Short mmCIF file of C-alpha atoms and ligand atoms in Angstrom, two decimals:
data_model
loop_
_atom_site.label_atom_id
_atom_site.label_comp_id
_atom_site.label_asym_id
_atom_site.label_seq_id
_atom_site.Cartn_x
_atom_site.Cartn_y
_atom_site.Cartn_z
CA UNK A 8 -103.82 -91.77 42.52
CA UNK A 9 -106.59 -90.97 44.89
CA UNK A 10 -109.15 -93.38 43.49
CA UNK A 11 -106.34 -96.40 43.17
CA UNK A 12 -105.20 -95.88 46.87
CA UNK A 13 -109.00 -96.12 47.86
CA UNK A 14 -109.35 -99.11 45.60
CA UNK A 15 -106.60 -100.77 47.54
CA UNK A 16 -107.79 -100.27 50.42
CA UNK A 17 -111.41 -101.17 49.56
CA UNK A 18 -109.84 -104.25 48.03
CA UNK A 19 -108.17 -105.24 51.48
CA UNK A 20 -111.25 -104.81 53.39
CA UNK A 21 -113.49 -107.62 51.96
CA UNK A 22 -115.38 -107.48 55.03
CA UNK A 23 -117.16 -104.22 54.08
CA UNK A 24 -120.92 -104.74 52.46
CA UNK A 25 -121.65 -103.52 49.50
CA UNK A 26 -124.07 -101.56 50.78
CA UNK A 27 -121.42 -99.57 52.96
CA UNK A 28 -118.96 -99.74 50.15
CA UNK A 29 -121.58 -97.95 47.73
CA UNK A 30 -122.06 -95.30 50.72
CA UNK A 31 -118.51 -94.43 50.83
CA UNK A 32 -118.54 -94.10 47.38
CA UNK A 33 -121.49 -91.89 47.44
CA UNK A 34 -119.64 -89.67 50.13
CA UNK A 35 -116.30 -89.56 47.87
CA UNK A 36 -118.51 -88.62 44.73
CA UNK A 37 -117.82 -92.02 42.97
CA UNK A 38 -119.09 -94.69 41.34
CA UNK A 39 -117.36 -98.00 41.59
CA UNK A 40 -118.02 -98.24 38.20
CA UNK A 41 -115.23 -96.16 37.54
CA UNK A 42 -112.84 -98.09 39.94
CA UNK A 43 -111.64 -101.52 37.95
CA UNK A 44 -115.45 -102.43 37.74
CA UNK A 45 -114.51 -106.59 37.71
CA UNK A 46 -112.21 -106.46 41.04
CA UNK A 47 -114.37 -104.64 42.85
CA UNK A 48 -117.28 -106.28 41.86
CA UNK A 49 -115.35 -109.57 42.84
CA UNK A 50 -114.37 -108.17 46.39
CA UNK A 51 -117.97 -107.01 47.06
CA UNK A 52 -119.85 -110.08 45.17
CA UNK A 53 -120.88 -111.94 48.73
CA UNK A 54 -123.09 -111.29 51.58
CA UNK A 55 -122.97 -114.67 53.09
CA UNK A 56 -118.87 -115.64 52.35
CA UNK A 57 -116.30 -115.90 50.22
CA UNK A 58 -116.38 -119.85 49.54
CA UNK A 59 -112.87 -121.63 49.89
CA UNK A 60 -111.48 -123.81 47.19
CA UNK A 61 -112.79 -127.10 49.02
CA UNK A 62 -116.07 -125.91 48.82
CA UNK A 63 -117.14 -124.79 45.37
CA UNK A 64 -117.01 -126.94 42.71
CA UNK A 65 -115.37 -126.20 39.42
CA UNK A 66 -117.66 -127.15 35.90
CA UNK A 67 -116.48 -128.92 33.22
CA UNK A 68 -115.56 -126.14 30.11
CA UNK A 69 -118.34 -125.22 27.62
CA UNK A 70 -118.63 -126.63 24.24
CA UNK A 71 -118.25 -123.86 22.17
CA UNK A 72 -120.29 -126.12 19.17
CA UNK A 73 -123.19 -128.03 18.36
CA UNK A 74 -125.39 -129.81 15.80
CA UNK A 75 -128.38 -127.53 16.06
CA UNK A 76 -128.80 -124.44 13.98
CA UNK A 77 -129.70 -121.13 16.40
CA UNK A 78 -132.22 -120.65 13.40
CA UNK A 79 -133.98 -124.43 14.59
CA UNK A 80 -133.81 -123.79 17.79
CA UNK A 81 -135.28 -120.93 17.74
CA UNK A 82 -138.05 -122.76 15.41
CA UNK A 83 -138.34 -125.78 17.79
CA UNK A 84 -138.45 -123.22 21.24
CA UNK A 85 -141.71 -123.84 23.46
CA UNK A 86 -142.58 -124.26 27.02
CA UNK A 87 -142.49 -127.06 28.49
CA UNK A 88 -144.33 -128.41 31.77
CA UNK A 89 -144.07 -131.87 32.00
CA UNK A 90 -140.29 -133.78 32.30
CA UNK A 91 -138.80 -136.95 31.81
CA UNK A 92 -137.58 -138.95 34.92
CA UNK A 93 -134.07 -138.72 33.41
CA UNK A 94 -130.95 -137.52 35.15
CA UNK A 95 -129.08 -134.29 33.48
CA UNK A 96 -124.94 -134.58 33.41
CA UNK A 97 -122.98 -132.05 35.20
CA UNK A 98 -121.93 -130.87 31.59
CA UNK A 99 -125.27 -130.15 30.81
CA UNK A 100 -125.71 -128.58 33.50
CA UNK A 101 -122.21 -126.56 33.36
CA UNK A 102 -123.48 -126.03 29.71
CA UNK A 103 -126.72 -124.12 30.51
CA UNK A 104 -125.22 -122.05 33.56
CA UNK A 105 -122.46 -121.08 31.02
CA UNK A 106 -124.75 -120.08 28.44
CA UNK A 107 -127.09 -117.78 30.77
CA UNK A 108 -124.36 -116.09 32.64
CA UNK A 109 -121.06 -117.33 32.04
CA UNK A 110 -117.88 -115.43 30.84
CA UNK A 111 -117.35 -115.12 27.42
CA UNK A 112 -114.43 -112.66 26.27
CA UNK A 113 -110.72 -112.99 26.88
CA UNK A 114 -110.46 -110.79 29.60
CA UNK A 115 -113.16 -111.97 32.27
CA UNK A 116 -115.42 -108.94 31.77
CA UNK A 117 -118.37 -109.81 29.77
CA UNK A 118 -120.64 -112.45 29.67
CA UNK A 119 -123.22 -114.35 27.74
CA UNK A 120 -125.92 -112.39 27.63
CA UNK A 121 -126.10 -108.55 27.22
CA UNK A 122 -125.91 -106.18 30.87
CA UNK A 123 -126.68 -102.36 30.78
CA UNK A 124 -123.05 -100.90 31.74
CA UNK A 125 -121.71 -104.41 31.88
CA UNK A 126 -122.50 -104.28 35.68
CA UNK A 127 -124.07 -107.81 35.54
CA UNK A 128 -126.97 -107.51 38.45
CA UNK A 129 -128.24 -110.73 37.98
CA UNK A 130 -127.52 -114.10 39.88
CA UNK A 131 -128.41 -117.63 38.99
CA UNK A 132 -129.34 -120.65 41.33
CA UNK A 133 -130.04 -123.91 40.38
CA UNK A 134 -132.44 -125.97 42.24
CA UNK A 135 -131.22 -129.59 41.64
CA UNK A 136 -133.51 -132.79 42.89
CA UNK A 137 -132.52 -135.96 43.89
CA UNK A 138 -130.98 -138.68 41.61
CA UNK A 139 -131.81 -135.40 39.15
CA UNK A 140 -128.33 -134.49 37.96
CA UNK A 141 -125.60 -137.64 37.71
CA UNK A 142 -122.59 -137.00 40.41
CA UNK A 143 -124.12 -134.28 42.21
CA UNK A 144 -125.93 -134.09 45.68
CA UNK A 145 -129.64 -132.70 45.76
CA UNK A 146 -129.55 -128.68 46.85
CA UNK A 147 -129.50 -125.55 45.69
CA UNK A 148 -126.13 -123.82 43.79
CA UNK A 149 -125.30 -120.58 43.41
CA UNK A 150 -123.16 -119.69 40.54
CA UNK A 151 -120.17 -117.93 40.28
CA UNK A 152 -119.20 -116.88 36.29
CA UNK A 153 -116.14 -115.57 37.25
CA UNK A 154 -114.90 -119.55 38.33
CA UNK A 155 -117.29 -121.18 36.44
CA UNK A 156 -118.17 -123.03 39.55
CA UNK A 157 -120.94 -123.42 41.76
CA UNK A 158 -121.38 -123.12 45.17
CA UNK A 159 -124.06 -125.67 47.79
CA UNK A 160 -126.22 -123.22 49.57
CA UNK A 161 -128.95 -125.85 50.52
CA UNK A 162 -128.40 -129.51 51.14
CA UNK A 163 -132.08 -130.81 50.55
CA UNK A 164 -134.49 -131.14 46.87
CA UNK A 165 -135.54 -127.92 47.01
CA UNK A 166 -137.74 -128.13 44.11
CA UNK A 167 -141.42 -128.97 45.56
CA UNK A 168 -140.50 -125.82 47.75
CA UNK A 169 -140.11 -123.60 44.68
CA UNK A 170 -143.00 -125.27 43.25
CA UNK A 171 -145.27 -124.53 46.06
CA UNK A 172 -143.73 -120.97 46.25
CA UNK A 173 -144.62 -120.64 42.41
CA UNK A 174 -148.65 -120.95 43.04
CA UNK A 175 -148.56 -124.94 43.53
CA UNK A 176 -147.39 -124.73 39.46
CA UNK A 177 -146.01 -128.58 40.98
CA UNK A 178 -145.21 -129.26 37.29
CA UNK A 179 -142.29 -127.51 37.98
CA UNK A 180 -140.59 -130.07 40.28
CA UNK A 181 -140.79 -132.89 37.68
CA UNK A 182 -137.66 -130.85 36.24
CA UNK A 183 -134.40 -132.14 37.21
CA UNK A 184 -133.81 -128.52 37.89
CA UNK A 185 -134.97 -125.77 38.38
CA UNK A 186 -132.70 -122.46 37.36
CA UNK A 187 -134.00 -118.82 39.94
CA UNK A 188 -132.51 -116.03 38.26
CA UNK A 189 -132.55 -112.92 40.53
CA UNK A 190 -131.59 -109.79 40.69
CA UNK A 191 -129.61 -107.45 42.77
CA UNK A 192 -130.94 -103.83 41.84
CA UNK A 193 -128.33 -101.58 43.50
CA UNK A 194 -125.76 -103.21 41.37
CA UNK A 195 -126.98 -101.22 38.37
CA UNK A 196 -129.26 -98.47 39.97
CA UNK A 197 -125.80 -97.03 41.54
CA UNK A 198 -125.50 -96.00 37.56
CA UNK A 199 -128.53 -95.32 36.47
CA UNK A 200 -131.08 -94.87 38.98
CA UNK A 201 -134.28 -96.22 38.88
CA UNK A 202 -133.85 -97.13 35.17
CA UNK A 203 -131.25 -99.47 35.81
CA UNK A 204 -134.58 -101.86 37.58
CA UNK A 205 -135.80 -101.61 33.87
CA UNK A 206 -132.06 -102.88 32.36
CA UNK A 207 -131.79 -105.63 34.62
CA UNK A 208 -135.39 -107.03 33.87
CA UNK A 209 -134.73 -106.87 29.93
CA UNK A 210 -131.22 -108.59 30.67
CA UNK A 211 -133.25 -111.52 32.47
CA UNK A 212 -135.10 -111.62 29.01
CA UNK A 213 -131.77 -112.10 27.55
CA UNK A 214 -131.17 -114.99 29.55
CA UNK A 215 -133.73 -116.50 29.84
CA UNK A 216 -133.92 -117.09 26.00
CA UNK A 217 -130.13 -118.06 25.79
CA UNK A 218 -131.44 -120.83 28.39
CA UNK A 219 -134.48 -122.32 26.34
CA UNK A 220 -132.30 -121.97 23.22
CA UNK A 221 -129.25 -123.74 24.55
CA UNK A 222 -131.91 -126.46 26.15
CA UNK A 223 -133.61 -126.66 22.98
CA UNK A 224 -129.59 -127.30 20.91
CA UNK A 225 -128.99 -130.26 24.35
CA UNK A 226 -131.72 -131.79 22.70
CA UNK A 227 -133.31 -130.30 26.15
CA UNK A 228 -136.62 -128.79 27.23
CA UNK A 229 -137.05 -125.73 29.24
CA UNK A 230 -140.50 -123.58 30.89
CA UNK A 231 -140.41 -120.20 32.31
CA UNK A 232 -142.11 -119.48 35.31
CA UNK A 233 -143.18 -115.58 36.48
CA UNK A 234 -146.22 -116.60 38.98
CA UNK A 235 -144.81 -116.54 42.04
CA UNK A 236 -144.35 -115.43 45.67
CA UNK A 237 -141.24 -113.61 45.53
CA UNK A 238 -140.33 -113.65 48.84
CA UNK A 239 -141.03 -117.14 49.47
CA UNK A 240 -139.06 -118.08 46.55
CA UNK A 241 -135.85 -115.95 48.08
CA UNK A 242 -136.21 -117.90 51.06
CA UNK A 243 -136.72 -121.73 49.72
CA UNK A 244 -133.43 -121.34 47.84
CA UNK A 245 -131.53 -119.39 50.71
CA UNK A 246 -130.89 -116.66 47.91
CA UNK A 247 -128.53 -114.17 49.29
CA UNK A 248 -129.66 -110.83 50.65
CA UNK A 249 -130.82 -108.17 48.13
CA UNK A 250 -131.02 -111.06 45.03
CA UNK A 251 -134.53 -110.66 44.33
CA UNK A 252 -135.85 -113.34 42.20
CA UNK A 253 -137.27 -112.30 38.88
CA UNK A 254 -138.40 -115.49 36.53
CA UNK A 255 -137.88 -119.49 37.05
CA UNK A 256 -136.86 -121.83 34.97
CA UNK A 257 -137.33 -126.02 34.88
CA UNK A 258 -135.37 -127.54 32.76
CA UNK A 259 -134.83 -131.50 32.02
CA UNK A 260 -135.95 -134.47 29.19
CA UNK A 261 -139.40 -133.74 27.63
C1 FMN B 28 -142.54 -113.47 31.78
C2 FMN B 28 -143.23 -114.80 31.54
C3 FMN B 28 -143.91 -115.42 32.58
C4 FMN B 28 -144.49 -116.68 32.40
N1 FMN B 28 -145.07 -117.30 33.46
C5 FMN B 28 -145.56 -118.56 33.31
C6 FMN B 28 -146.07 -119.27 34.44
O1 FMN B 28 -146.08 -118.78 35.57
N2 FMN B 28 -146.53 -120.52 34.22
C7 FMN B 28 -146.53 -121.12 32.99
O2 FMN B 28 -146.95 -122.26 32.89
N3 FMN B 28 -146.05 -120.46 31.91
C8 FMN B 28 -145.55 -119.20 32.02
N4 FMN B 28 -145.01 -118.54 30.95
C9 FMN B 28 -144.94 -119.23 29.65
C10 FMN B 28 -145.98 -118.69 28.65
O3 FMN B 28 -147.26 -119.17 28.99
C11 FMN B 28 -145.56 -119.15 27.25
O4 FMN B 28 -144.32 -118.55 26.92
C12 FMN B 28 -146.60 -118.79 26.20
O5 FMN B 28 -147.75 -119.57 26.36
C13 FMN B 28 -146.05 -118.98 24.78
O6 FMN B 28 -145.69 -120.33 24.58
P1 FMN B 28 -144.22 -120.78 24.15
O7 FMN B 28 -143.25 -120.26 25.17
O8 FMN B 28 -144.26 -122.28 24.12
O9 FMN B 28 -143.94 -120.20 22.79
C14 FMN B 28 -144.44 -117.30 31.11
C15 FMN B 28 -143.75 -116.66 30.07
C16 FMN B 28 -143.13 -115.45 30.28
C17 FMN B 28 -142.35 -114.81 29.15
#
């Protein structure tokens, strides 16, 4: 009774951080975890804003099929650092987003890759160039499993930013686009402490090979990327407060 009147209210106030929302909880002697993890988590998922309807923009559904065998792909897998000058479609792109983060199960709850207490500290923004991806304006998109959508953070090509950022790797912005995956610590250190730093880089493992295996199934490339400034990086892409990025990765044509 106690804990569903303080979710209500908590629910009402979307203009509390999550930083002040994890301090009351501390104070009360509870986790959110315990309180209807996926509403919560939804209230408290943005710093910056909520985005309205008009501005985020829903992605096509996933194919839930293909003509490549996980057993080839996983054969055919390598790095790549040098693309084609060839645009990506916005189901491609919808495609790879969905299979690094997107939801999976009937309910909303769990995603594509693995989380430690399904608390999901990890964001993903795509870096898209110019001309790079057909029907969509160069920038950087955040996005949001939960809609499937993204979100336009930044309205320029990005990607010779990131590259720079990434020890002049400028390989990097031959990609149509570039994927930062970050993560937001206190998501999962409210559970476990400083172990749950450790869970959220293995679950950025998990993703990251869902990416180069789904690429490698498009008939795709990928690289991976973990030489970088970090802080630089946060601030090409505009990444929200606290999402700390954690490995890069171009993907396009080979
Ligand atoms: C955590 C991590 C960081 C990496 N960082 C870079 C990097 O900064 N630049 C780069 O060109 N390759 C990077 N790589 C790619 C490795 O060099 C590559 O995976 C390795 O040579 C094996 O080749 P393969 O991926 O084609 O099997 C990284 C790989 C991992 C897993």
């Amino acid at each position: 009774m106690v804990l569903s009147t303080l979710f209500q209210i908590l629910k009402k106030n979307s203009r509390l951080t999550r930083r002040q929302a994890c301090r009351l909880g501390g104070v009360l002697g509870i986790s959110f975890y315990s309180l209807g993890r996926f509403r919560v988590r939804d209230v408290f998922a943005r710093n910056r804003k909520i985005s309205s309807e008009e501005e985020r923009m829903n992605l096509p559904a996933p194919m839930l099929d293909g003509d490549v065998s996980v057993e080839e792909a996983i054969k055919q897998r390598r790095t790549v650092r040098s693309f084609a000058n060839k645009p990506l479609t916005v189901s491609q792109l919808s495609q790879i987003l969905w299979t690094a983060q997107g939801i999976t199960d009937d309910r909303g709850l769990k995603r594509a890759a693995p989380s430690g207490g399904a608390l999901y500290p990890i964001d993903i923004y795509a870096v898209v160039g110019k001309n790079a991806v057909q029907e969509l304006a160069p920038g950087v998109y955040h996005y949001d499993p939960p809609h499937h959508s993204i979100e336009q953070i930044v309205a320029t090509d990005a990607r010779e930013g990131v590259a720079v950022a990434s020890l002049r790797q400028m390989w990097m912005a031959t990609a149509p686009v570039i994927l930062v995956i970050t993560a937001e610590y206190n998501r999962i250190t409210i559970k476990y402490g400083d172990r749950g730093r450790r869970y959220a880089m293995i679950e950025v493992g998990h993703i990251g090979q869902n990416i180069f295996l789904q690429c490698q199934a498009l008939g795709l490339a990928a690289g991976i990327v973990g030489a970088f400034h970090d802080n630089d990086v946060a601030r090409t892409i505009n990444a929200q407060k606290n999402h700390e990025p954690l490995i890069i990765m171009p993907v396009g044509w080979s």
